[in-house]
Amino acid sequence: MSELKKTVGIIGLGLIGGSMAIDLKKRGFAGRVLGVEADKVAAQAAMTIGLADEMVSLEDCVDRSDIIVLAVPVGAAVKMLPEILDRIHSGAEALSSASPRDPIRANAPEGASAPDKKIVIDVCSTKEHICAAVKYHPARKQFVCTHPMAGTEYSGPWAAQPGLFDGRACIFADQEESAPWAVQDILELYSCLNMRPIFMSSSSHDVHTAYVSHISHVTSFALALTVLDKEKDEKHIFDLASGGFSSTVRLAKSNADMWIPILTQNHNNVLQVMDTYIEKMQQFRDAVASYDEDALRKLIEDANKIKRIIR
Amino acid sequence: MSELKKTVGIIGLGLIGGSMAIDLKKRGFAGRVLGVEADKVAAQAAMTIGLADEMVSLEDCVDRSDIIVLAVPVGAAVKMLPEILDRIHSGAEALSSASPRDPIRANAPEGASAPDKKIVIDVCSTKEHICAAVKYHPARKQFVCTHPMAGTEYSGPWAAQPGLFDGRACIFADQEESAPWAVQDILELYSCLNMRPIFMSSSSHDVHTAYVSHISHVTSFALALTVLDKEKDEKHIFDLASGGFSSTVRLAKSNADMWIPILTQNHNNVLQVMDTYIEKMQQFRDAVASYDEDALRKLIEDANKIKRIIR
């Protein structure tokens, strides 16, 4: 990787994109951060907070950045990624057919990396669909598919914070489909964010996250709906809510725009985990209904084995 | 309330009893703490940690304490409470029929309160059963039914900690069944623990806690079971577990001895909330299965209304 600081373009300056912008700039990985934000209110907020050095158009961002971070909900990301790679690829093709004195070189934006040296990454929570969308793209090797496993239940530029990624895992999915030099550069990017890389296939990623992330969100949403329903009859139902309730329901604050595409794109895995989960709930229900203390003891003591996993 | 410090007897020196012992003594409400602990290992630990001034028998505890705190799982508490009130009542009867020079007064343990001035409280998580168990007991007025809404997912004397109750709510259930002077003394006890009192009927308490506490435990147990099941095929399923997962599964570490009686005693309310919850999960499942983004948006945005309730 060049000793020169990179120009990093971030498309979507929300919780993830904005938090990356803060630390990549502050910790010296990015010399310059270019921001792209379709939502005008969010764009204004991102500038006010100082997340980017400059807000630019999507095209400018692609043309002028060394590394392009696609940090939009996965539904939009799956549509945008092929278009970004198209633009990079046609730039690289034009460049390779041009002589050194050709106007295309002379007109290149100042300080921009050569199209064939640009890298695009995504940071989405599901990986199979986005990898499938560019599997045969001629610029596929310049795309590195990643999922930094960090976040909060908040969203938008207001939710961006320093240190969000410190000490957490970052998945690299199907990394053998990317150019080794590109993977190396992105490993350095995540190393600057203090993340430890884990390599796996995109399909394996989607199974894992269905079980240790997506289902937790659905159980929280369902819990919120259950108690909010009861509140219609019992106005003070929340008066007694304590730490345990808050902890299990916290994720129900999560954003629909982010979670609808995750749940639909990871359809098969999410359905499988939901079906197992509903089955377990039903076993609990039946044990309670029949006052079966032995069955309840077995279920609870089996569940207690989670102590081995979490602090 | 007398200016003299109380002798407080605590039956069950686990998370709740032990934490009460620490703060009642340290903050000067209790002059002396007598502990009762049936489990020998826990009794030894409680003495080593210094939770009680002295470990005594159940009978000694009742005879020598001004306030007796019943801090055992609700299944055991429902059995023990009538026996404790029996002993207090027969002591009071003997006293009222004895003359001042009678041996029964001379033999009373030094410093012990008169039987008719003793107060018993429980700290259990369900209230209807325990109130029903002593509804017609002749010493009912000396029982104050309370539920300090605080805790962690840990248990035993090792889990006891200072400040556990600070700032939390304490339910007083069916307080009109207790003598006003007894309620007053127990208000002072919980004031020393920095708890704010909430008064409600025992049946209302059990509806509320089913919705904002008991169901959260069941959803966590079911989540733990779901992912532990998957671990049998996918050894590394927990590698990607992040803060959201830990938060929703944390309560699955909770103790079977405590939770079996809660779930069976609060049977009707728990079944009702579980049925609503399973219905909500099923709605999510069907929306995912049919890729129905509008239905998913409605479910998630309705769930988001929980933002109004929790930080």
mmCIF file with all atom_site columns, N, CA, C and O in Angstrom, chain A residues 149 168 171 212 216 229 231 240 245 247-248 252-254 257 267 275 277 280 285 288 297 304 308 311, chain B residues 149 171 212 216 229 231 240 242-243 245 247-248 252-254 257 267 275 277 280 285 288 297 304 308 311:
data_model
loop_
_atom_site.group_PDB
_atom_site.id
_atom_site.type_symbol
_atom_site.label_atom_id
_atom_site.label_alt_id
_atom_site.label_comp_id
_atom_site.label_asym_id
_atom_site.label_entity_id
_atom_site.label_seq_id
_atom_site.pdbx_PDB_ins_code
_atom_site.Cartn_x
_atom_site.Cartn_y
_atom_site.Cartn_z
_atom_site.occupancy
_atom_site.B_iso_or_equiv
_atom_site.pdbx_formal_charge
_atom_site.auth_seq_id
_atom_site.auth_comp_id
_atom_site.auth_asym_id
_atom_site.auth_atom_id
_atom_site.pdbx_PDB_model_num
ATOM 1   N N  . MET A 1 149 ? -18.747 -5.940  12.049 1.00 0.00 ? 149 MET A N  1
ATOM 2   C CA . MET A 1 149 ? -19.801 -6.356  12.982 1.00 0.00 ? 149 MET A CA 1
ATOM 3   C C  . MET A 1 149 ? -19.844 -5.401  14.171 1.00 0.00 ? 149 MET A C  1
ATOM 4   O O  . MET A 1 149 ? -19.381 -5.727  15.268 1.00 0.00 ? 149 MET A O  1
ATOM 5   N N  . ARG A 1 168 ? -13.894 -5.093  17.561 1.00 0.00 ? 168 ARG A N  1
ATOM 6   C CA . ARG A 1 168 ? -14.934 -5.976  17.033 1.00 0.00 ? 168 ARG A CA 1
ATOM 7   C C  . ARG A 1 168 ? -14.407 -6.751  15.826 1.00 0.00 ? 168 ARG A C  1
ATOM 8   O O  . ARG A 1 168 ? -13.321 -6.484  15.325 1.00 0.00 ? 168 ARG A O  1
ATOM 9   N N  . ILE A 1 171 ? -16.028 -9.213  8.997  1.00 0.00 ? 171 ILE A N  1
ATOM 10  C CA . ILE A 1 171 ? -16.055 -10.352 8.079  1.00 0.00 ? 171 ILE A CA 1
ATOM 11  C C  . ILE A 1 171 ? -15.587 -9.927  6.699  1.00 0.00 ? 171 ILE A C  1
ATOM 12  O O  . ILE A 1 171 ? -16.023 -8.901  6.181  1.00 0.00 ? 171 ILE A O  1
ATOM 13  N N  . VAL A 1 212 ? -27.041 -15.148 14.983 1.00 0.00 ? 212 VAL A N  1
ATOM 14  C CA . VAL A 1 212 ? -26.525 -14.351 16.101 1.00 0.00 ? 212 VAL A CA 1
ATOM 15  C C  . VAL A 1 212 ? -26.766 -12.849 15.928 1.00 0.00 ? 212 VAL A C  1
ATOM 16  O O  . VAL A 1 212 ? -26.241 -12.055 16.707 1.00 0.00 ? 212 VAL A O  1
ATOM 17  N N  . SER A 1 216 ? -32.185 -11.949 16.725 1.00 0.00 ? 216 SER A N  1
ATOM 18  C CA . SER A 1 216 ? -32.266 -11.080 17.912 1.00 0.00 ? 216 SER A CA 1
ATOM 19  C C  . SER A 1 216 ? -33.096 -9.835  17.624 1.00 0.00 ? 216 SER A C  1
ATOM 20  O O  . SER A 1 216 ? -33.812 -9.341  18.497 1.00 0.00 ? 216 SER A O  1
ATOM 21  N N  . ASP A 1 229 ? -49.057 -3.644  22.459 1.00 0.00 ? 229 ASP A N  1
ATOM 22  C CA . ASP A 1 229 ? -50.444 -4.090  22.296 1.00 0.00 ? 229 ASP A CA 1
ATOM 23  C C  . ASP A 1 229 ? -51.169 -4.068  23.638 1.00 0.00 ? 229 ASP A C  1
ATOM 24  O O  . ASP A 1 229 ? -52.290 -3.572  23.741 1.00 0.00 ? 229 ASP A O  1
ATOM 25  N N  . GLU A 1 231 ? -50.470 -2.374  26.178 1.00 0.00 ? 231 GLU A N  1
ATOM 26  C CA . GLU A 1 231 ? -50.577 -1.008  26.715 1.00 0.00 ? 231 GLU A CA 1
ATOM 27  C C  . GLU A 1 231 ? -51.922 -0.357  26.354 1.00 0.00 ? 231 GLU A C  1
ATOM 28  O O  . GLU A 1 231 ? -52.387 0.545   27.046 1.00 0.00 ? 231 GLU A O  1
ATOM 29  N N  . LEU A 1 240 ? -43.344 -0.825  35.396 1.00 0.00 ? 240 LEU A N  1
ATOM 30  C CA . LEU A 1 240 ? -42.470 -1.768  36.102 1.00 0.00 ? 240 LEU A CA 1
ATOM 31  C C  . LEU A 1 240 ? -41.314 -2.278  35.241 1.00 0.00 ? 240 LEU A C  1
ATOM 32  O O  . LEU A 1 240 ? -40.562 -3.149  35.666 1.00 0.00 ? 240 LEU A O  1
ATOM 33  N N  . PHE A 1 245 ? -35.967 -6.061  30.809 1.00 0.00 ? 245 PHE A N  1
ATOM 34  C CA . PHE A 1 245 ? -36.863 -5.765  29.692 1.00 0.00 ? 245 PHE A CA 1
ATOM 35  C C  . PHE A 1 245 ? -36.167 -4.865  28.671 1.00 0.00 ? 245 PHE A C  1
ATOM 36  O O  . PHE A 1 245 ? -36.176 -5.143  27.468 1.00 0.00 ? 245 PHE A O  1
ATOM 37  N N  . SER A 1 247 ? -33.107 -4.498  28.048 1.00 0.00 ? 247 SER A N  1
ATOM 38  C CA . SER A 1 247 ? -32.043 -5.220  27.367 1.00 0.00 ? 247 SER A CA 1
ATOM 39  C C  . SER A 1 247 ? -32.598 -6.101  26.234 1.00 0.00 ? 247 SER A C  1
ATOM 40  O O  . SER A 1 247 ? -32.052 -6.127  25.125 1.00 0.00 ? 247 SER A O  1
ATOM 41  N N  . THR A 1 248 ? -33.720 -6.774  26.500 1.00 0.00 ? 248 THR A N  1
ATOM 42  C CA . THR A 1 248 ? -34.265 -7.675  25.471 1.00 0.00 ? 248 THR A CA 1
ATOM 43  C C  . THR A 1 248 ? -35.024 -6.926  24.376 1.00 0.00 ? 248 THR A C  1
ATOM 44  O O  . THR A 1 248 ? -35.211 -7.457  23.290 1.00 0.00 ? 248 THR A O  1
ATOM 45  N N  . ALA A 1 252 ? -35.451 -3.300  19.190 1.00 0.00 ? 252 ALA A N  1
ATOM 46  C CA . ALA A 1 252 ? -36.715 -2.969  18.510 1.00 0.00 ? 252 ALA A CA 1
ATOM 47  C C  . ALA A 1 252 ? -36.748 -1.517  18.059 1.00 0.00 ? 252 ALA A C  1
ATOM 48  O O  . ALA A 1 252 ? -37.667 -1.099  17.363 1.00 0.00 ? 252 ALA A O  1
ATOM 49  N N  . LYS A 1 253 ? -35.755 -0.739  18.446 1.00 0.00 ? 253 LYS A N  1
ATOM 50  C CA . LYS A 1 253 ? -35.662 0.637   17.954 1.00 0.00 ? 253 LYS A CA 1
ATOM 51  C C  . LYS A 1 253 ? -35.027 0.694   16.562 1.00 0.00 ? 253 LYS A C  1
ATOM 52  O O  . LYS A 1 253 ? -34.952 1.759   15.961 1.00 0.00 ? 253 LYS A O  1
ATOM 53  N N  . SER A 1 254 ? -34.585 -0.445  16.057 1.00 0.00 ? 254 SER A N  1
ATOM 54  C CA . SER A 1 254 ? -33.835 -0.458  14.800 1.00 0.00 ? 254 SER A CA 1
ATOM 55  C C  . SER A 1 254 ? -34.715 -0.070  13.612 1.00 0.00 ? 254 SER A C  1
ATOM 56  O O  . SER A 1 254 ? -35.909 -0.311  13.584 1.00 0.00 ? 254 SER A O  1
ATOM 57  N N  . ASP A 1 257 ? -35.830 0.758   7.226  1.00 0.00 ? 257 ASP A N  1
ATOM 58  C CA . ASP A 1 257 ? -35.136 0.824   5.929  1.00 0.00 ? 257 ASP A CA 1
ATOM 59  C C  . ASP A 1 257 ? -33.922 -0.101  5.889  1.00 0.00 ? 257 ASP A C  1
ATOM 60  O O  . ASP A 1 257 ? -33.563 -0.635  4.848  1.00 0.00 ? 257 ASP A O  1
ATOM 61  N N  . HIS A 1 267 ? -33.647 -14.302 3.431  1.00 0.00 ? 267 HIS A N  1
ATOM 62  C CA . HIS A 1 267 ? -34.917 -15.027 3.509  1.00 0.00 ? 267 HIS A CA 1
ATOM 63  C C  . HIS A 1 267 ? -34.812 -16.470 4.033  1.00 0.00 ? 267 HIS A C  1
ATOM 64  O O  . HIS A 1 267 ? -35.377 -16.801 5.073  1.00 0.00 ? 267 HIS A O  1
ATOM 65  N N  . ASP A 1 275 ? -38.269 -20.400 12.449 1.00 0.00 ? 275 ASP A N  1
ATOM 66  C CA . ASP A 1 275 ? -39.063 -21.609 12.682 1.00 0.00 ? 275 ASP A CA 1
ATOM 67  C C  . ASP A 1 275 ? -38.551 -22.380 13.902 1.00 0.00 ? 275 ASP A C  1
ATOM 68  O O  . ASP A 1 275 ? -39.333 -22.839 14.732 1.00 0.00 ? 275 ASP A O  1
ATOM 69  N N  . TYR A 1 277 ? -36.942 -21.094 16.373 1.00 0.00 ? 277 TYR A N  1
ATOM 70  C CA . TYR A 1 277 ? -37.229 -20.258 17.548 1.00 0.00 ? 277 TYR A CA 1
ATOM 71  C C  . TYR A 1 277 ? -38.697 -20.387 17.977 1.00 0.00 ? 277 TYR A C  1
ATOM 72  O O  . TYR A 1 277 ? -38.994 -20.561 19.168 1.00 0.00 ? 277 TYR A O  1
ATOM 73  N N  . LYS A 1 280 ? -39.181 -23.546 19.812 1.00 0.00 ? 280 LYS A N  1
ATOM 74  C CA . LYS A 1 280 ? -38.691 -23.495 21.207 1.00 0.00 ? 280 LYS A CA 1
ATOM 75  C C  . LYS A 1 280 ? -39.684 -22.741 22.097 1.00 0.00 ? 280 LYS A C  1
ATOM 76  O O  . LYS A 1 280 ? -39.932 -23.137 23.235 1.00 0.00 ? 280 LYS A O  1
ATOM 77  N N  . ARG A 1 285 ? -44.163 -22.808 26.058 1.00 0.00 ? 285 ARG A N  1
ATOM 78  C CA . ARG A 1 285 ? -45.577 -22.553 26.273 1.00 0.00 ? 285 ARG A CA 1
ATOM 79  C C  . ARG A 1 285 ? -46.281 -23.821 26.762 1.00 0.00 ? 285 ARG A C  1
ATOM 80  O O  . ARG A 1 285 ? -47.068 -23.782 27.703 1.00 0.00 ? 285 ARG A O  1
ATOM 81  N N  . VAL A 1 288 ? -45.334 -24.662 30.343 1.00 0.00 ? 288 VAL A N  1
ATOM 82  C CA . VAL A 1 288 ? -46.039 -23.794 31.294 1.00 0.00 ? 288 VAL A CA 1
ATOM 83  C C  . VAL A 1 288 ? -47.508 -24.211 31.368 1.00 0.00 ? 288 VAL A C  1
ATOM 84  O O  . VAL A 1 288 ? -48.063 -24.385 32.456 1.00 0.00 ? 288 VAL A O  1
ATOM 85  N N  . ARG A 1 297 ? -37.502 -27.291 33.705 1.00 0.00 ? 297 ARG A N  1
ATOM 86  C CA . ARG A 1 297 ? -36.125 -27.362 34.210 1.00 0.00 ? 297 ARG A CA 1
ATOM 87  C C  . ARG A 1 297 ? -35.165 -27.735 33.089 1.00 0.00 ? 297 ARG A C  1
ATOM 88  O O  . ARG A 1 297 ? -34.096 -27.128 32.936 1.00 0.00 ? 297 ARG A O  1
ATOM 89  N N  . ASN A 1 304 ? -29.272 -22.303 29.921 1.00 0.00 ? 304 ASN A N  1
ATOM 90  C CA . ASN A 1 304 ? -28.194 -21.778 30.776 1.00 0.00 ? 304 ASN A CA 1
ATOM 91  C C  . ASN A 1 304 ? -26.791 -22.044 30.197 1.00 0.00 ? 304 ASN A C  1
ATOM 92  O O  . ASN A 1 304 ? -25.834 -21.368 30.562 1.00 0.00 ? 304 ASN A O  1
ATOM 93  N N  . ARG A 1 308 ? -21.480 -20.420 28.785 1.00 0.00 ? 308 ARG A N  1
ATOM 94  C CA . ARG A 1 308 ? -20.201 -20.783 28.180 1.00 0.00 ? 308 ARG A CA 1
ATOM 95  C C  . ARG A 1 308 ? -19.807 -19.782 27.091 1.00 0.00 ? 308 ARG A C  1
ATOM 96  O O  . ARG A 1 308 ? -18.617 -19.625 26.779 1.00 0.00 ? 308 ARG A O  1
ATOM 97  N N  . ARG A 1 311 ? -20.450 -13.444 28.403 1.00 0.00 ? 311 ARG A N  1
ATOM 98  C CA . ARG A 1 311 ? -20.062 -13.035 29.757 1.00 0.00 ? 311 ARG A CA 1
ATOM 99  C C  . ARG A 1 311 ? -21.281 -12.765 30.609 1.00 0.00 ? 311 ARG A C  1
ATOM 100 O O  . ARG A 1 311 ? -22.240 -12.138 30.154 1.00 0.00 ? 311 ARG A O  1
ATOM 101 N N  . MET B 1 149 ? -38.010 -4.355  42.445 1.00 0.00 ? 149 MET B N  1
ATOM 102 C CA . MET B 1 149 ? -37.765 -4.661  41.027 1.00 0.00 ? 149 MET B CA 1
ATOM 103 C C  . MET B 1 149 ? -36.308 -4.379  40.659 1.00 0.00 ? 149 MET B C  1
ATOM 104 O O  . MET B 1 149 ? -35.987 -3.368  40.023 1.00 0.00 ? 149 MET B O  1
ATOM 105 N N  . ILE B 1 171 ? -42.560 -2.690  44.428 1.00 0.00 ? 171 ILE B N  1
ATOM 106 C CA . ILE B 1 171 ? -44.018 -2.850  44.472 1.00 0.00 ? 171 ILE B CA 1
ATOM 107 C C  . ILE B 1 171 ? -44.453 -3.243  45.877 1.00 0.00 ? 171 ILE B C  1
ATOM 108 O O  . ILE B 1 171 ? -43.857 -4.136  46.488 1.00 0.00 ? 171 ILE B O  1
ATOM 109 N N  . VAL B 1 212 ? -43.552 -7.255  31.350 1.00 0.00 ? 212 VAL B N  1
ATOM 110 C CA . VAL B 1 212 ? -42.288 -6.506  31.287 1.00 0.00 ? 212 VAL B CA 1
ATOM 111 C C  . VAL B 1 212 ? -41.138 -7.205  31.998 1.00 0.00 ? 212 VAL B C  1
ATOM 112 O O  . VAL B 1 212 ? -40.068 -6.620  32.150 1.00 0.00 ? 212 VAL B O  1
ATOM 113 N N  . SER B 1 216 ? -39.662 -11.562 28.881 1.00 0.00 ? 216 SER B N  1
ATOM 114 C CA . SER B 1 216 ? -38.279 -11.299 28.451 1.00 0.00 ? 216 SER B CA 1
ATOM 115 C C  . SER B 1 216 ? -37.359 -12.471 28.793 1.00 0.00 ? 216 SER B C  1
ATOM 116 O O  . SER B 1 216 ? -36.427 -12.775 28.048 1.00 0.00 ? 216 SER B O  1
ATOM 117 N N  . ASP B 1 229 ? -28.697 -25.039 19.668 1.00 0.00 ? 229 ASP B N  1
ATOM 118 C CA . ASP B 1 229 ? -29.082 -26.148 18.785 1.00 0.00 ? 229 ASP B CA 1
ATOM 119 C C  . ASP B 1 229 ? -28.285 -26.098 17.488 1.00 0.00 ? 229 ASP B C  1
ATOM 120 O O  . ASP B 1 229 ? -27.760 -27.104 17.029 1.00 0.00 ? 229 ASP B O  1
ATOM 121 N N  . GLU B 1 231 ? -25.497 -24.744 16.993 1.00 0.00 ? 231 GLU B N  1
ATOM 122 C CA . GLU B 1 231 ? -24.060 -24.949 17.237 1.00 0.00 ? 231 GLU B CA 1
ATOM 123 C C  . GLU B 1 231 ? -23.659 -26.418 17.043 1.00 0.00 ? 231 GLU B C  1
ATOM 124 O O  . GLU B 1 231 ? -22.489 -26.712 16.764 1.00 0.00 ? 231 GLU B O  1
ATOM 125 N N  . LEU B 1 240 ? -19.483 -14.764 15.495 1.00 0.00 ? 240 LEU B N  1
ATOM 126 C CA . LEU B 1 240 ? -19.912 -13.439 15.044 1.00 0.00 ? 240 LEU B CA 1
ATOM 127 C C  . LEU B 1 240 ? -20.883 -12.764 16.009 1.00 0.00 ? 240 LEU B C  1
ATOM 128 O O  . LEU B 1 240 ? -21.411 -11.697 15.723 1.00 0.00 ? 240 LEU B O  1
ATOM 129 N N  . SER B 1 242 ? -22.475 -10.456 18.498 1.00 0.00 ? 242 SER B N  1
ATOM 130 C CA . SER B 1 242 ? -22.066 -9.102  18.878 1.00 0.00 ? 242 SER B CA 1
ATOM 131 C C  . SER B 1 242 ? -22.929 -8.608  20.029 1.00 0.00 ? 242 SER B C  1
ATOM 132 O O  . SER B 1 242 ? -23.647 -9.371  20.670 1.00 0.00 ? 242 SER B O  1
ATOM 133 N N  . GLY B 1 243 ? -22.851 -7.328  20.286 1.00 0.00 ? 243 GLY B N  1
ATOM 134 C CA . GLY B 1 243 ? -23.540 -6.738  21.436 1.00 0.00 ? 243 GLY B CA 1
ATOM 135 C C  . GLY B 1 243 ? -25.050 -6.954  21.411 1.00 0.00 ? 243 GLY B C  1
ATOM 136 O O  . GLY B 1 243 ? -25.660 -7.189  22.458 1.00 0.00 ? 243 GLY B O  1
ATOM 137 N N  . PHE B 1 245 ? -26.754 -9.449  20.141 1.00 0.00 ? 245 PHE B N  1
ATOM 138 C CA . PHE B 1 245 ? -27.082 -10.810 20.540 1.00 0.00 ? 245 PHE B CA 1
ATOM 139 C C  . PHE B 1 245 ? -26.936 -10.981 22.054 1.00 0.00 ? 245 PHE B C  1
ATOM 140 O O  . PHE B 1 245 ? -27.832 -11.495 22.720 1.00 0.00 ? 245 PHE B O  1
ATOM 141 N N  . SER B 1 247 ? -27.137 -8.845  24.364 1.00 0.00 ? 247 SER B N  1
ATOM 142 C CA . SER B 1 247 ? -28.169 -8.103  25.056 1.00 0.00 ? 247 SER B CA 1
ATOM 143 C C  . SER B 1 247 ? -29.498 -8.873  25.088 1.00 0.00 ? 247 SER B C  1
ATOM 144 O O  . SER B 1 247 ? -30.154 -8.956  26.126 1.00 0.00 ? 247 SER B O  1
ATOM 145 N N  . THR B 1 248 ? -29.856 -9.485  23.956 1.00 0.00 ? 248 THR B N  1
ATOM 146 C CA . THR B 1 248 ? -31.142 -10.192 23.909 1.00 0.00 ? 248 THR B CA 1
ATOM 147 C C  . THR B 1 248 ? -31.083 -11.562 24.584 1.00 0.00 ? 248 THR B C  1
ATOM 148 O O  . THR B 1 248 ? -32.120 -12.092 24.967 1.00 0.00 ? 248 THR B O  1
ATOM 149 N N  . ALA B 1 252 ? -30.938 -15.430 29.617 1.00 0.00 ? 252 ALA B N  1
ATOM 150 C CA . ALA B 1 252 ? -30.981 -16.901 29.528 1.00 0.00 ? 252 ALA B CA 1
ATOM 151 C C  . ALA B 1 252 ? -30.023 -17.548 30.523 1.00 0.00 ? 252 ALA B C  1
ATOM 152 O O  . ALA B 1 252 ? -30.025 -18.758 30.687 1.00 0.00 ? 252 ALA B O  1
ATOM 153 N N  . LYS B 1 253 ? -29.214 -16.746 31.196 1.00 0.00 ? 253 LYS B N  1
ATOM 154 C CA . LYS B 1 253 ? -28.346 -17.294 32.240 1.00 0.00 ? 253 LYS B CA 1
ATOM 155 C C  . LYS B 1 253 ? -29.106 -17.460 33.555 1.00 0.00 ? 253 LYS B C  1
ATOM 156 O O  . LYS B 1 253 ? -28.568 -17.974 34.526 1.00 0.00 ? 253 LYS B O  1
ATOM 157 N N  . SER B 1 254 ? -30.365 -17.030 33.585 1.00 0.00 ? 254 SER B N  1
ATOM 158 C CA . SER B 1 254 ? -31.111 -17.025 34.846 1.00 0.00 ? 254 SER B CA 1
ATOM 159 C C  . SER B 1 254 ? -31.399 -18.432 35.358 1.00 0.00 ? 254 SER B C  1
ATOM 160 O O  . SER B 1 254 ? -31.550 -19.379 34.590 1.00 0.00 ? 254 SER B O  1
ATOM 161 N N  . ASP B 1 257 ? -34.212 -22.705 39.430 1.00 0.00 ? 257 ASP B N  1
ATOM 162 C CA . ASP B 1 257 ? -34.918 -22.778 40.720 1.00 0.00 ? 257 ASP B CA 1
ATOM 163 C C  . ASP B 1 257 ? -35.762 -21.543 40.967 1.00 0.00 ? 257 ASP B C  1
ATOM 164 O O  . ASP B 1 257 ? -36.806 -21.606 41.603 1.00 0.00 ? 257 ASP B O  1
ATOM 165 N N  . HIS B 1 267 ? -48.923 -18.601 35.851 1.00 0.00 ? 267 HIS B N  1
ATOM 166 C CA . HIS B 1 267 ? -49.412 -19.426 34.744 1.00 0.00 ? 267 HIS B CA 1
ATOM 167 C C  . HIS B 1 267 ? -50.325 -18.693 33.744 1.00 0.00 ? 267 HIS B C  1
ATOM 168 O O  . HIS B 1 267 ? -50.004 -18.565 32.561 1.00 0.00 ? 267 HIS B O  1
ATOM 169 N N  . ASP B 1 275 ? -48.709 -16.379 24.247 1.00 0.00 ? 275 ASP B N  1
ATOM 170 C CA . ASP B 1 275 ? -49.548 -16.584 23.059 1.00 0.00 ? 275 ASP B CA 1
ATOM 171 C C  . ASP B 1 275 ? -49.545 -15.354 22.151 1.00 0.00 ? 275 ASP B C  1
ATOM 172 O O  . ASP B 1 275 ? -49.431 -15.479 20.926 1.00 0.00 ? 275 ASP B O  1
ATOM 173 N N  . TYR B 1 277 ? -47.179 -13.179 22.022 1.00 0.00 ? 277 TYR B N  1
ATOM 174 C CA . TYR B 1 277 ? -45.816 -13.076 21.481 1.00 0.00 ? 277 TYR B CA 1
ATOM 175 C C  . TYR B 1 277 ? -45.607 -14.041 20.305 1.00 0.00 ? 277 TYR B C  1
ATOM 176 O O  . TYR B 1 277 ? -45.061 -13.661 19.255 1.00 0.00 ? 277 TYR B O  1
ATOM 177 N N  . LYS B 1 280 ? -47.189 -12.679 17.259 1.00 0.00 ? 280 LYS B N  1
ATOM 178 C CA . LYS B 1 280 ? -46.395 -11.606 16.616 1.00 0.00 ? 280 LYS B CA 1
ATOM 179 C C  . LYS B 1 280 ? -45.223 -12.204 15.835 1.00 0.00 ? 280 LYS B C  1
ATOM 180 O O  . LYS B 1 280 ? -44.895 -11.751 14.728 1.00 0.00 ? 280 LYS B O  1
ATOM 181 N N  . ARG B 1 285 ? -42.841 -13.971 10.641 1.00 0.00 ? 285 ARG B N  1
ATOM 182 C CA . ARG B 1 285 ? -42.433 -15.113 9.832  1.00 0.00 ? 285 ARG B CA 1
ATOM 183 C C  . ARG B 1 285 ? -43.172 -15.107 8.495  1.00 0.00 ? 285 ARG B C  1
ATOM 184 O O  . ARG B 1 285 ? -42.589 -15.296 7.436  1.00 0.00 ? 285 ARG B O  1
ATOM 185 N N  . VAL B 1 288 ? -41.925 -12.357 6.192  1.00 0.00 ? 288 VAL B N  1
ATOM 186 C CA . VAL B 1 288 ? -40.641 -12.718 5.591  1.00 0.00 ? 288 VAL B CA 1
ATOM 187 C C  . VAL B 1 288 ? -40.870 -13.774 4.512  1.00 0.00 ? 288 VAL B C  1
ATOM 188 O O  . VAL B 1 288 ? -40.369 -13.660 3.389  1.00 0.00 ? 288 VAL B O  1
ATOM 189 N N  . ARG B 1 297 ? -42.656 -3.507  7.018  1.00 0.00 ? 297 ARG B N  1
ATOM 190 C CA . ARG B 1 297 ? -42.499 -2.101  7.406  1.00 0.00 ? 297 ARG B CA 1
ATOM 191 C C  . ARG B 1 297 ? -43.484 -1.740  8.509  1.00 0.00 ? 297 ARG B C  1
ATOM 192 O O  . ARG B 1 297 ? -43.124 -1.090  9.488  1.00 0.00 ? 297 ARG B O  1
ATOM 193 N N  . ASN B 1 304 ? -41.062 0.117   16.564 1.00 0.00 ? 304 ASN B N  1
ATOM 194 C CA . ASN B 1 304 ? -40.207 1.283   16.842 1.00 0.00 ? 304 ASN B CA 1
ATOM 195 C C  . ASN B 1 304 ? -40.819 2.226   17.878 1.00 0.00 ? 304 ASN B C  1
ATOM 196 O O  . ASN B 1 304 ? -40.112 3.028   18.486 1.00 0.00 ? 304 ASN B O  1
ATOM 197 N N  . ARG B 1 308 ? -40.544 5.528   22.572 1.00 0.00 ? 308 ARG B N  1
ATOM 198 C CA . ARG B 1 308 ? -41.249 6.394   23.505 1.00 0.00 ? 308 ARG B CA 1
ATOM 199 C C  . ARG B 1 308 ? -41.043 5.922   24.949 1.00 0.00 ? 308 ARG B C  1
ATOM 200 O O  . ARG B 1 308 ? -41.161 6.700   25.885 1.00 0.00 ? 308 ARG B O  1
ATOM 201 N N  . ARG B 1 311 ? -35.011 4.289   26.786 1.00 0.00 ? 311 ARG B N  1
ATOM 202 C CA . ARG B 1 311 ? -33.960 5.150   26.283 1.00 0.00 ? 311 ARG B CA 1
ATOM 203 C C  . ARG B 1 311 ? -33.208 4.483   25.165 1.00 0.00 ? 311 ARG B C  1
ATOM 204 O O  . ARG B 1 311 ? -32.870 3.307   25.251 1.00 0.00 ? 311 ARG B O  1
#
